[in-house]
Coordinates of C-alpha atoms and ligand atoms in Angstrom, one line a residue:
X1 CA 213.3 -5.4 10.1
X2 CA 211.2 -3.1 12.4
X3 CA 213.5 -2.1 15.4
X4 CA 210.7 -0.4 17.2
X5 CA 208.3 -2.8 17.6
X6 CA 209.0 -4.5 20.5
X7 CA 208.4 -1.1 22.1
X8 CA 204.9 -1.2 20.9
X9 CA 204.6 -4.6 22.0
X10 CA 205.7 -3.5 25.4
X11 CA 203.8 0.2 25.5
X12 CA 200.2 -2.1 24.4
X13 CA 200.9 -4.8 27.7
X14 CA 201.6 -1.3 29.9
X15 CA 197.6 -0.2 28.9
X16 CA 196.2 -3.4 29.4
X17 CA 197.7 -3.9 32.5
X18 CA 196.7 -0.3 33.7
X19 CA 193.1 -0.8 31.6
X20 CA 191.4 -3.8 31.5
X21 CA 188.8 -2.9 29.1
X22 CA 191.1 -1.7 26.4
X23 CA 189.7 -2.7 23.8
X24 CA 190.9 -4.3 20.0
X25 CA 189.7 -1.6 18.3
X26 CA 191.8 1.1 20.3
X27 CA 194.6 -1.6 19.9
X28 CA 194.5 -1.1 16.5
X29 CA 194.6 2.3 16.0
X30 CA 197.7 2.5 18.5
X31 CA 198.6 0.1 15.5
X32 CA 197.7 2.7 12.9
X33 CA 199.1 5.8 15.1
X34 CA 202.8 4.1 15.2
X35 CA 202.5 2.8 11.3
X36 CA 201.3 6.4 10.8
X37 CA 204.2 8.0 13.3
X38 CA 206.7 6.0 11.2
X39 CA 205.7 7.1 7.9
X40 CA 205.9 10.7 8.6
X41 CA 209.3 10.8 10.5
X42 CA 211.0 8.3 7.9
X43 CA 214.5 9.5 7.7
X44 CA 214.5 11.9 10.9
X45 CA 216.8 11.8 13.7
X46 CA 217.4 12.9 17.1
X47 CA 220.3 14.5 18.3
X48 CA 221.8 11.5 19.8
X49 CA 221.5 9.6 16.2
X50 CA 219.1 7.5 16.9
X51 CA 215.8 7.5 14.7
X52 CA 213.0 10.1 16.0
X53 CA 210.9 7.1 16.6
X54 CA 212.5 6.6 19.3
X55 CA 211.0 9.9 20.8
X56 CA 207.3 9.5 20.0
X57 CA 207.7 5.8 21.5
X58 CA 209.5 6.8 24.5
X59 CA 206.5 9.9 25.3
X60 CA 203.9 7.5 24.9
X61 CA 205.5 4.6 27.4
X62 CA 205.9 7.6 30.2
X63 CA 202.2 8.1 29.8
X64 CA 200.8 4.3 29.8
X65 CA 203.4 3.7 32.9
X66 CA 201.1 6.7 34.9
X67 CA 198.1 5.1 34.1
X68 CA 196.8 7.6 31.0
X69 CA 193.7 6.2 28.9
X70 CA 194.3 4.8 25.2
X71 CA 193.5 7.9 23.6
X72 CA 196.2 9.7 25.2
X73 CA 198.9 7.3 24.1
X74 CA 197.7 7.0 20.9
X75 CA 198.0 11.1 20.6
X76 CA 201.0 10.4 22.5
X77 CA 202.8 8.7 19.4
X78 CA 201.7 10.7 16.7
X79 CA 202.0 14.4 19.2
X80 CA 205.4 15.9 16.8
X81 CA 203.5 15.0 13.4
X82 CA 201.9 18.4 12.4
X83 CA 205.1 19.9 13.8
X84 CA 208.0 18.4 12.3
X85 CA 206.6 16.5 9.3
X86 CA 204.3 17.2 6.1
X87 CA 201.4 16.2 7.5
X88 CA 199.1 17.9 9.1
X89 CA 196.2 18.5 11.6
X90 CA 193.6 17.8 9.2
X91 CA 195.2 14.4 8.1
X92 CA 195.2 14.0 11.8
X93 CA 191.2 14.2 12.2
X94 CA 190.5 12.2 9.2
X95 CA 192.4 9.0 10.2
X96 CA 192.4 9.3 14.1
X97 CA 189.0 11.3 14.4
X98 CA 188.4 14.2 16.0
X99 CA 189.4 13.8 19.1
X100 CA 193.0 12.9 18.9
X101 CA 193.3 15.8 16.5
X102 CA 192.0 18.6 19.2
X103 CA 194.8 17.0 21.7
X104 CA 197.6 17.1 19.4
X105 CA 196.2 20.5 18.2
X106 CA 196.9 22.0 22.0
X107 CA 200.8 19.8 21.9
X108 CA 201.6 22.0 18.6
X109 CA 200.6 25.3 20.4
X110 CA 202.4 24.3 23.9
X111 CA 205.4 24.2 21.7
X112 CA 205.1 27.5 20.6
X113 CA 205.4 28.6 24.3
X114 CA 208.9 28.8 25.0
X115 CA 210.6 30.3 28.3
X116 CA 212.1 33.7 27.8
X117 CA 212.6 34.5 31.3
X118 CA 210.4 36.1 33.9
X119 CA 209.2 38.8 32.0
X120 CA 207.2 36.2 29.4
X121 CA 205.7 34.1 32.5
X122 CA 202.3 35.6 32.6
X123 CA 201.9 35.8 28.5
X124 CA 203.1 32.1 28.7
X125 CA 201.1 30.9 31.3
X126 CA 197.9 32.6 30.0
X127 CA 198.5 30.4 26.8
X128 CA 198.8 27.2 29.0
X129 CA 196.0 27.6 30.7
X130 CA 194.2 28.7 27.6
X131 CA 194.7 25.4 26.1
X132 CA 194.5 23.1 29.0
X133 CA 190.8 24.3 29.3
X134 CA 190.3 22.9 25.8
X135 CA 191.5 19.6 26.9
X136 CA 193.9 18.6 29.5
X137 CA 195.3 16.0 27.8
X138 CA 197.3 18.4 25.9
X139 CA 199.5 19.7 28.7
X140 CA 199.8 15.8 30.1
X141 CA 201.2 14.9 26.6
X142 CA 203.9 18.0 26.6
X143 CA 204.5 17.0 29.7
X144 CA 205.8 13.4 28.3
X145 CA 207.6 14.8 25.5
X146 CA 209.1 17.3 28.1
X147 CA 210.4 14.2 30.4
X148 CA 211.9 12.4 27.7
X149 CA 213.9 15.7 25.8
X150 CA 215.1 16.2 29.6
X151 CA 216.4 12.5 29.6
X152 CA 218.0 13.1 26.8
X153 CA 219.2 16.8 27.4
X154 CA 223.4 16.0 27.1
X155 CA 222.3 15.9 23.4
X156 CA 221.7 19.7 23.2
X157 CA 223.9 22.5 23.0
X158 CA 224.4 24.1 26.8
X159 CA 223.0 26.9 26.3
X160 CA 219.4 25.4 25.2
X161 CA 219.7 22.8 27.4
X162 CA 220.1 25.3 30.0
X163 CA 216.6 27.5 28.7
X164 CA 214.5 23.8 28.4
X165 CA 215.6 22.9 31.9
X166 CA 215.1 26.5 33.9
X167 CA 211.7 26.1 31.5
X168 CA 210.9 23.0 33.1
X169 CA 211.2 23.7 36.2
X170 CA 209.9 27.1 36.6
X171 CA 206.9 26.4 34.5
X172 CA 206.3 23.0 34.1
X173 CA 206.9 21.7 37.3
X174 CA 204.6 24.1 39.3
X175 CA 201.7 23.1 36.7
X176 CA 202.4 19.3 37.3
X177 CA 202.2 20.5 41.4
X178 CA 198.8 22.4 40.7
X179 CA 197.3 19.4 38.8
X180 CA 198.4 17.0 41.9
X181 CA 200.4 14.8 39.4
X182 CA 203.5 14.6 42.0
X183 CA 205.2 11.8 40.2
X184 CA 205.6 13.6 37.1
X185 CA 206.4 17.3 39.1
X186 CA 209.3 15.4 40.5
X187 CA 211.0 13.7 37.8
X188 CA 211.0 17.0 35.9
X189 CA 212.5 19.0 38.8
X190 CA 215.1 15.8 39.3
X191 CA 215.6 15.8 35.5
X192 CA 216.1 19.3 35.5
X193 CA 218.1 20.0 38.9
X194 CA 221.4 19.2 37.3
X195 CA 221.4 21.2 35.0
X196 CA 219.6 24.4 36.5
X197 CA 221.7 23.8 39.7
X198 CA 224.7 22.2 39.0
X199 CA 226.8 22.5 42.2
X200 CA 223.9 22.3 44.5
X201 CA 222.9 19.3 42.9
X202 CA 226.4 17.6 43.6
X203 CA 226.0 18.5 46.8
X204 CA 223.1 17.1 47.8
X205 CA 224.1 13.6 46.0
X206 CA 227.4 13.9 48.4
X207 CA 225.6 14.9 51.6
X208 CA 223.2 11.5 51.2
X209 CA 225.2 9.1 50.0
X210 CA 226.4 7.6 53.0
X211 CA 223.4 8.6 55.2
X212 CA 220.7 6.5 52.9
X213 CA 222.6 3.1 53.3
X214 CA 222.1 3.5 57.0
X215 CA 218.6 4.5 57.1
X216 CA 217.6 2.0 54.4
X217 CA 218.5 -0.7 57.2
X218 CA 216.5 1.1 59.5
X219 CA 213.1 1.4 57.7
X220 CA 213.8 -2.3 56.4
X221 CA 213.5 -3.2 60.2
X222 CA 210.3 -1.2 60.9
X223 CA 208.5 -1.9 58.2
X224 CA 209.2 -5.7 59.5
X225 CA 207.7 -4.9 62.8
X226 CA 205.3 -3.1 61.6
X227 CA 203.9 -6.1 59.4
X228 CA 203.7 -8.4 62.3
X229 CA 201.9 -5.7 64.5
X230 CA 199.4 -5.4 61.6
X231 CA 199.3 -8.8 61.3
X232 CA 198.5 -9.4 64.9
X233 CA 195.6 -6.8 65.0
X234 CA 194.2 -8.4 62.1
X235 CA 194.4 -4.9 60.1
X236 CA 194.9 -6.1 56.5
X237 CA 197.3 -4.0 53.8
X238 CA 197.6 -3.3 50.6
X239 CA 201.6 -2.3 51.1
X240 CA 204.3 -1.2 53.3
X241 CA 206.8 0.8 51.3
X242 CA 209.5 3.0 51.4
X243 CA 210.6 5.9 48.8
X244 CA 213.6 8.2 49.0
X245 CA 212.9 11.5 48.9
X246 CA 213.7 13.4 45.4
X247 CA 216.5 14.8 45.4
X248 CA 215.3 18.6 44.1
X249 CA 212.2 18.7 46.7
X250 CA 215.1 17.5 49.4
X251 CA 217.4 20.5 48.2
X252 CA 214.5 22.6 49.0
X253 CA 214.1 21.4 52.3
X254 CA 217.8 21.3 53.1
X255 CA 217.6 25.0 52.6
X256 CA 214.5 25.8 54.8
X257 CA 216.8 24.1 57.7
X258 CA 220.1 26.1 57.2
X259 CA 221.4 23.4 54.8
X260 CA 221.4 20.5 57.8
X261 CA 219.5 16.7 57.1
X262 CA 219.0 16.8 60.9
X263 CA 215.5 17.8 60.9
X264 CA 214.8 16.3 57.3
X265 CA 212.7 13.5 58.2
X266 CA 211.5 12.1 55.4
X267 CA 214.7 11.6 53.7
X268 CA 213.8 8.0 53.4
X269 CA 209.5 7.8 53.9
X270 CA 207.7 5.1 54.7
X271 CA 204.3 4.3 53.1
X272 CA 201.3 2.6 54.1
X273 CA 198.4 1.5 52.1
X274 CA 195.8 0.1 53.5
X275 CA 191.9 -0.8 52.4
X276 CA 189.6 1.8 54.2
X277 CA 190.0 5.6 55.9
X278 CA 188.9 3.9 58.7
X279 CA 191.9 1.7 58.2
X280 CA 194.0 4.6 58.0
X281 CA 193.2 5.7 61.5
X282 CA 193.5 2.5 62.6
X283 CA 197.6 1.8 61.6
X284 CA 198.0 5.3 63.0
X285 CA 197.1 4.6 66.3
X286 CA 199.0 1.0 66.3
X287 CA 202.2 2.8 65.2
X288 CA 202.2 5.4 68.1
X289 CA 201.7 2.3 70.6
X290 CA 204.8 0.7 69.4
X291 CA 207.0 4.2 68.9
X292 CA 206.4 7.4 70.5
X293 CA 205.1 10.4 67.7
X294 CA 207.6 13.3 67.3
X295 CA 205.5 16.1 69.0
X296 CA 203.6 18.6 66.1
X297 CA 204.8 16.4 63.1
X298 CA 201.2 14.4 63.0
X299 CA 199.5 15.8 60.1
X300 CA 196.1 14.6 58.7
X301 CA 195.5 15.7 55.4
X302 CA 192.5 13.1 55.2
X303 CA 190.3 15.4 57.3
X304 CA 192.2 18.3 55.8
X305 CA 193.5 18.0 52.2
X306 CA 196.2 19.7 50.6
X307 CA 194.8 22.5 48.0
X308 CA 196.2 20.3 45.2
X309 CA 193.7 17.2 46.8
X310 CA 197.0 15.1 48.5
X311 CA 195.4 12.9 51.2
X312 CA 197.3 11.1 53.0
X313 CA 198.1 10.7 57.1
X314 CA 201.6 11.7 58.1
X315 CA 203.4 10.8 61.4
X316 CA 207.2 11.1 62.3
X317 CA 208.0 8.6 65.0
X318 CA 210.8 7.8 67.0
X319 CA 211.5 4.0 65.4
X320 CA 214.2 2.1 67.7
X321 CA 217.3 3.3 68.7
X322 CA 216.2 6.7 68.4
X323 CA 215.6 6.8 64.4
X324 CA 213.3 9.2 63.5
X325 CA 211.2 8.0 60.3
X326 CA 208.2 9.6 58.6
X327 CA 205.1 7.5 57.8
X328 CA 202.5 8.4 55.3
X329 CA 199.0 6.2 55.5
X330 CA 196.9 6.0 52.8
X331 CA 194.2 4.3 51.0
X332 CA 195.0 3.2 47.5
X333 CA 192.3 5.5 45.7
X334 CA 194.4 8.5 47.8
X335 CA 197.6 7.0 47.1
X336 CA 197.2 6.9 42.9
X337 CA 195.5 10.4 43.0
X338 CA 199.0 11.5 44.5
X339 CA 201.1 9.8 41.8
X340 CA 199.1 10.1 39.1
X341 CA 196.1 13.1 39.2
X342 CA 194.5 13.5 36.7
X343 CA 195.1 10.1 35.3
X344 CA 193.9 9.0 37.9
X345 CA 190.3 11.0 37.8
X346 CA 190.2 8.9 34.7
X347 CA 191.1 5.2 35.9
X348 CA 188.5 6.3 38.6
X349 CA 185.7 7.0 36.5
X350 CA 185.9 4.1 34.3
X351 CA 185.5 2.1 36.6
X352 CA 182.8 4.0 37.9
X353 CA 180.8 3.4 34.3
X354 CA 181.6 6.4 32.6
X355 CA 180.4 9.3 35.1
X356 CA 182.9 12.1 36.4
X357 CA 183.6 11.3 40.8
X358 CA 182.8 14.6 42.2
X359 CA 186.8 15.1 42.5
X360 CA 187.4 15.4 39.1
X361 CA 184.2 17.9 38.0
X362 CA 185.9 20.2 41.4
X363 CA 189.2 19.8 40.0
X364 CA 188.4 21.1 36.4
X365 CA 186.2 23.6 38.8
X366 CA 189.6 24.6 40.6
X367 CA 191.5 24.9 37.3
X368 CA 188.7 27.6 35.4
X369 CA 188.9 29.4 38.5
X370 CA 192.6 29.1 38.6
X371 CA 192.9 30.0 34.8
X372 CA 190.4 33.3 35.2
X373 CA 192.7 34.5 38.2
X374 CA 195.1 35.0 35.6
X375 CA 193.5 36.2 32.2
X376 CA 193.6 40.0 32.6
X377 CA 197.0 39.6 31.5
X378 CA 197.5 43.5 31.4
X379 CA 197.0 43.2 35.3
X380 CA 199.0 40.4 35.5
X381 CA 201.9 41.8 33.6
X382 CA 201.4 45.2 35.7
X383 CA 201.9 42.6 38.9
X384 CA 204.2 40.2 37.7
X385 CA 207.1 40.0 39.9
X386 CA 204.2 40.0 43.1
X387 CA 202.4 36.7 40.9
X388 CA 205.5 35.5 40.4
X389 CA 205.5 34.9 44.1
X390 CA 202.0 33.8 44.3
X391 CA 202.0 31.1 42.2
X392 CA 205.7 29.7 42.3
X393 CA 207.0 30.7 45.7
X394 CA 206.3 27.8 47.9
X395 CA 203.0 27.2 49.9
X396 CA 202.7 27.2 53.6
X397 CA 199.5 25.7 55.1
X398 CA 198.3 28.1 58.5
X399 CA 195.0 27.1 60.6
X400 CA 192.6 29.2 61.7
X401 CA 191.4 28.6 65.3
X402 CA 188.7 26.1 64.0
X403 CA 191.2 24.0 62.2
X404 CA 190.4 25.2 58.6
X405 CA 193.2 25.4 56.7
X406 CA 194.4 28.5 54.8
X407 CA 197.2 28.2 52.3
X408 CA 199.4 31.4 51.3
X409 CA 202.9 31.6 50.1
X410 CA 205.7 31.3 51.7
X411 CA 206.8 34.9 54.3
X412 CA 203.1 35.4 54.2
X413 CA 201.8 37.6 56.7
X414 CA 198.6 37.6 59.9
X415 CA 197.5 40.5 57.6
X416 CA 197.4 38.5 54.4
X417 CA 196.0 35.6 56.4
X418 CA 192.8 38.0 57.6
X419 CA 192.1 39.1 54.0
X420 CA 192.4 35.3 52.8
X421 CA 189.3 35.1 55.4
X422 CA 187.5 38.0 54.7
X423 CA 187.5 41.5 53.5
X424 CA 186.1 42.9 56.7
X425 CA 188.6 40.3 58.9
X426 CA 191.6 42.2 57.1
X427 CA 190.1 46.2 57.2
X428 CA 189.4 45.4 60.8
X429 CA 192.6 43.5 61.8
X430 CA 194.0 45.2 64.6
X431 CA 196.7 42.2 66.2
X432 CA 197.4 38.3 65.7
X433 CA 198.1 35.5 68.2
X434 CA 200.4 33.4 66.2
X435 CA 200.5 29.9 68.1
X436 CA 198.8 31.7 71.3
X437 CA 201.4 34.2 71.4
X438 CA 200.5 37.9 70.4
X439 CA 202.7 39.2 67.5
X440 CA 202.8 41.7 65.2
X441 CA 200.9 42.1 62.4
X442 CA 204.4 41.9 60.1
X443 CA 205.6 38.5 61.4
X444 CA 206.1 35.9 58.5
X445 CA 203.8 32.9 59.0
X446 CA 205.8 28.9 59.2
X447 CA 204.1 26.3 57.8
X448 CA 201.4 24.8 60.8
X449 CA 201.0 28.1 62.6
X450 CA 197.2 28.3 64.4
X451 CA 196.5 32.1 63.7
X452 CA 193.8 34.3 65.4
X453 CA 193.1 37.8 64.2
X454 CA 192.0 40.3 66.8
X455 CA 189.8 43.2 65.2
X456 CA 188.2 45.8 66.2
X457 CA 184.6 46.9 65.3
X458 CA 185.1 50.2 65.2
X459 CA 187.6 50.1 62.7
X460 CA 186.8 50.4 59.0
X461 CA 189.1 51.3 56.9
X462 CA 192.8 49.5 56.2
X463 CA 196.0 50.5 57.0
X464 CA 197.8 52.0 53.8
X465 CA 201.2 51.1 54.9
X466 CA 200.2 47.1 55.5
X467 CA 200.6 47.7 51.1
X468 CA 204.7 47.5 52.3
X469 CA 204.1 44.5 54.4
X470 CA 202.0 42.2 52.6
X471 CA 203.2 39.3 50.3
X472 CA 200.0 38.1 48.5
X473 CA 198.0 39.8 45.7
X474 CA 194.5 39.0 47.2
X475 CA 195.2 40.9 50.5
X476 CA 196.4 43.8 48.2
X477 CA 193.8 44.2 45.8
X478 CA 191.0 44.2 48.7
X479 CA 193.4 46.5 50.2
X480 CA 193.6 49.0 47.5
X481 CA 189.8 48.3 46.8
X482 CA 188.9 49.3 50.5
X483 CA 191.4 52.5 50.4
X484 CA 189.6 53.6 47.3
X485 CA 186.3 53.0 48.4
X486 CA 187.6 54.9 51.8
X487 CA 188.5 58.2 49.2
X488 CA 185.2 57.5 47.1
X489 CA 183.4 58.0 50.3
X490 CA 185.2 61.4 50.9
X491 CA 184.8 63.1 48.0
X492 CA 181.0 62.2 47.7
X493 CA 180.7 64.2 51.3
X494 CA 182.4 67.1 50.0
X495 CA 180.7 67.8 47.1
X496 CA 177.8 66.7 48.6
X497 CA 176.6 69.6 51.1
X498 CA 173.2 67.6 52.3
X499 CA 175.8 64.1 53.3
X500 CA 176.5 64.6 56.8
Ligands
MN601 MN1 208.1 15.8 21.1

């Protein structure tokens, strides 16, 4: 008797809930990719005992339950083939075409890659990206297999367990950020937070456990008023829902805030979905005519999105008796490009008939760029540990005076904020207003600060000592460019007897 099939059963109603058109052809060869999965790992088994089936199987249900197409499920199943079995890439092409075989073809190399610490980031990073620009459905598929080997981690010896979850989180997770696929960023951090962390992580479990029961009842009550008010402005929904906040990303926080849930307010978050962005405008100003808005906590990432795409409206409001609760409005197109990214891009566009939404064709846009910043790897090694804390430390969002948003790492300064702007903003910076308020040019910038660089025209060349202050690799390399330029410019008049 076949054990597994009910879990094809199962992953096949998952796509046709999440894809409508799938059709019986692509049914089949998820057929023919488990028969074929089956054959090839006869007799293997996982650490826990149980057959490696189990594995494949498990990989490809993560990715039908965010929403991938057939063709990444089916690659899904087969994705440890060439790797741990006989067969190989080319047997690959001729019975699942050529397709599948490319996909699978990336999985195998983002095996090779394997976390040896900070000095391999760049090398391993560079490989990544090298292979996601072949096709992204590589990286979504490791990023499967990577959820389910950390769901399974008590299997492996400590010390591996210990490399795959530091791997996954300093590597994985900040990819899964960069592609906008939050849901699957967050369960490997969760996954991975235990084991990475594992005092902090007890911790944090203690310090809510009480605290969520009572806040639970309080968002169950406002999302009840909140209903009727809709209700009674004839404003329809899609949902009101709630989601506790996961537990890694709240560790983070807890940390920003001198390790106090006081000003966490989206320990518990509520979320509205709602038809239109008109809509979303709309619930926003019903919900601060019942409650009264916490002052500076209205964000709207509609107008403004985050640099990963996240649109959403965010408002923290004093909800009775004095319960603070964050509310996040969206529409539902906004809503499944948070969970689900790229995944999403594709849902989208089938339904759009088979043409790209201009999101997706600027997200692949973002993602060469992104890749190209970072393939000079000499450079990058020479700059590692100051990359390091480009990419990974975490992002702050400033404004400029006009509202556009500028987003550096975290302790950036006004002076790496001017060269984010322009070249000539940062050689002429002379001062900043931080919030209205004149600081130096050294203070680190919070997330939300309204920064306004004073300059001076007269002034041409950069400071050499802002190379001690600044935090981000852009404002230094225009800076050294500039000071070079600056002694270019020098020498040329002294050899130069007719340059006056
Ligand atoms: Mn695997």
């Amino acid at each position: 008797m076949d054990q597994h099939k009910s879990k094809v059963i199962q992953l096949i109603e998952t796509v046709k809930k999440n894809h409508p058109n799938f059709s019986n052809q692509q049914e089949e060869l998820l057929w023919k990719a488990y028969y074929f999965a089956k054959k090839n790992h006869a007799g293997q088994k996982r650490l826990s005992g149980d057959d490696y089936l189990v594995h494949p199987l498990a990989a490809a249900q993560i990715l039908a339950d965010m929403h991938f197409d057939a063709t990444t499920i089916i690659a899904g199943l087969i994705h440890d083939v060439p790797e741990d079995t006989e067969a190989t890439i080319a047997d690959i092409k001729d019975n699942f075409g050529k397709e599948i075989a490319t996909i699978i073809e990336g999985v195998t190399k983002l095996s090779k890659v394997k976390y040896r610490g900070i000095e391999r980031y760049a090398e391993n990073l560079r490989k990544m990206f090298v292979t996601m620009a072949r096709d992204i459905r590589s990286i979504v598929i490791k990023f499967s297999d990577r959820i389910h080997n950390l769901q399974t981690l008590q299997y492996q010896p400590p010390q591996k367990a210990l490399r795959i979850a530091k791997e996954s989180m300093e590597i994985y997770a900040p990819i899964a950020n960069r592609l906008g696929i939050g849901e699957i960023k967050n369960q490997l951090e969760d996954l991975a937070f235990p084991y990475v962390y594992p005092q902090e992580h007890a911790w944090v479990k203690s310090l809510i456990k009480d605290i969520l029961k009572q806040k639970e009842r309080v968002v169950s009550r406002a999302k009840k008023k909140i209903s009727k008010e809709l209700q009674k402005n004839n404003i329809e929904y899609i949902s009101i829902t709630s989601r506790v906040k996961h537990l890694y990303s709240l560790y983070l926080k807890l940390m920003m805030h001198n390790k106090s849930l006081d000003r966490v307010y989206d320990l518990i978050a509520m979320r509205i979905i709602v038809k239109d962005v008109k809509d979303c405008y709309v619930v926003l100003g019903i919900l601060h005519t019942i409650w009264t808005p916490l002052k500076g906590r209205i964000k709207d990432y509609i107008a403004q999105p985050k640099p990963n795409n996240y649109q959403s409206l965010h408002t923290t409001i004093f909800a009775e008796r004095g319960e603070i609760i964050e509310v996040q409005i969206r529409t539902q197109e906004m809503h499944d490009y948070a969970e689900f990214g790229i995944a999403a891009h594709w849902q989208y566009s089938e339904k759009r008939s088979g043409t790209l939404p201009a999101k997706h064709k600027e997200w692949i846009k973002n993602l060469v760029a992104w890749q190209s910043e970072i393939s000079d790897s000499e450079k990058y090694l020479e700059n590692l540990q100051k990359v390091k804390l480009d990419f990974f430390k975490r992002r702050i969002f400033v404004f400029t005076p006009k509202g556009d948003v500028i987003d550096l790492p975290e302790d950036a300064t006004p002076i790496d904020f001017a060269y984010h702007i322009h070249t000539d903003i940062g050689n002429r910076c002379v001062g900043a207003q931080i919030n209205n308020i004149i600081s130096s040019l050294e203070t680190p910038l919070k997330n939300g600060d309204v920064v306004d660089i004073m300059t001076n025209k007269s002034r041409t060349w950069p400071n050499p000592d802002w190379l001690k202050i600044i935090k981000t690799t852009i404002a230094r390399d225009k800076i050294k460019a500039s000071l070079n330029k600056k002694r270019g410019l020098k020498s040329f008049n002294l050899k130069n007897p007719f340059a006056k």
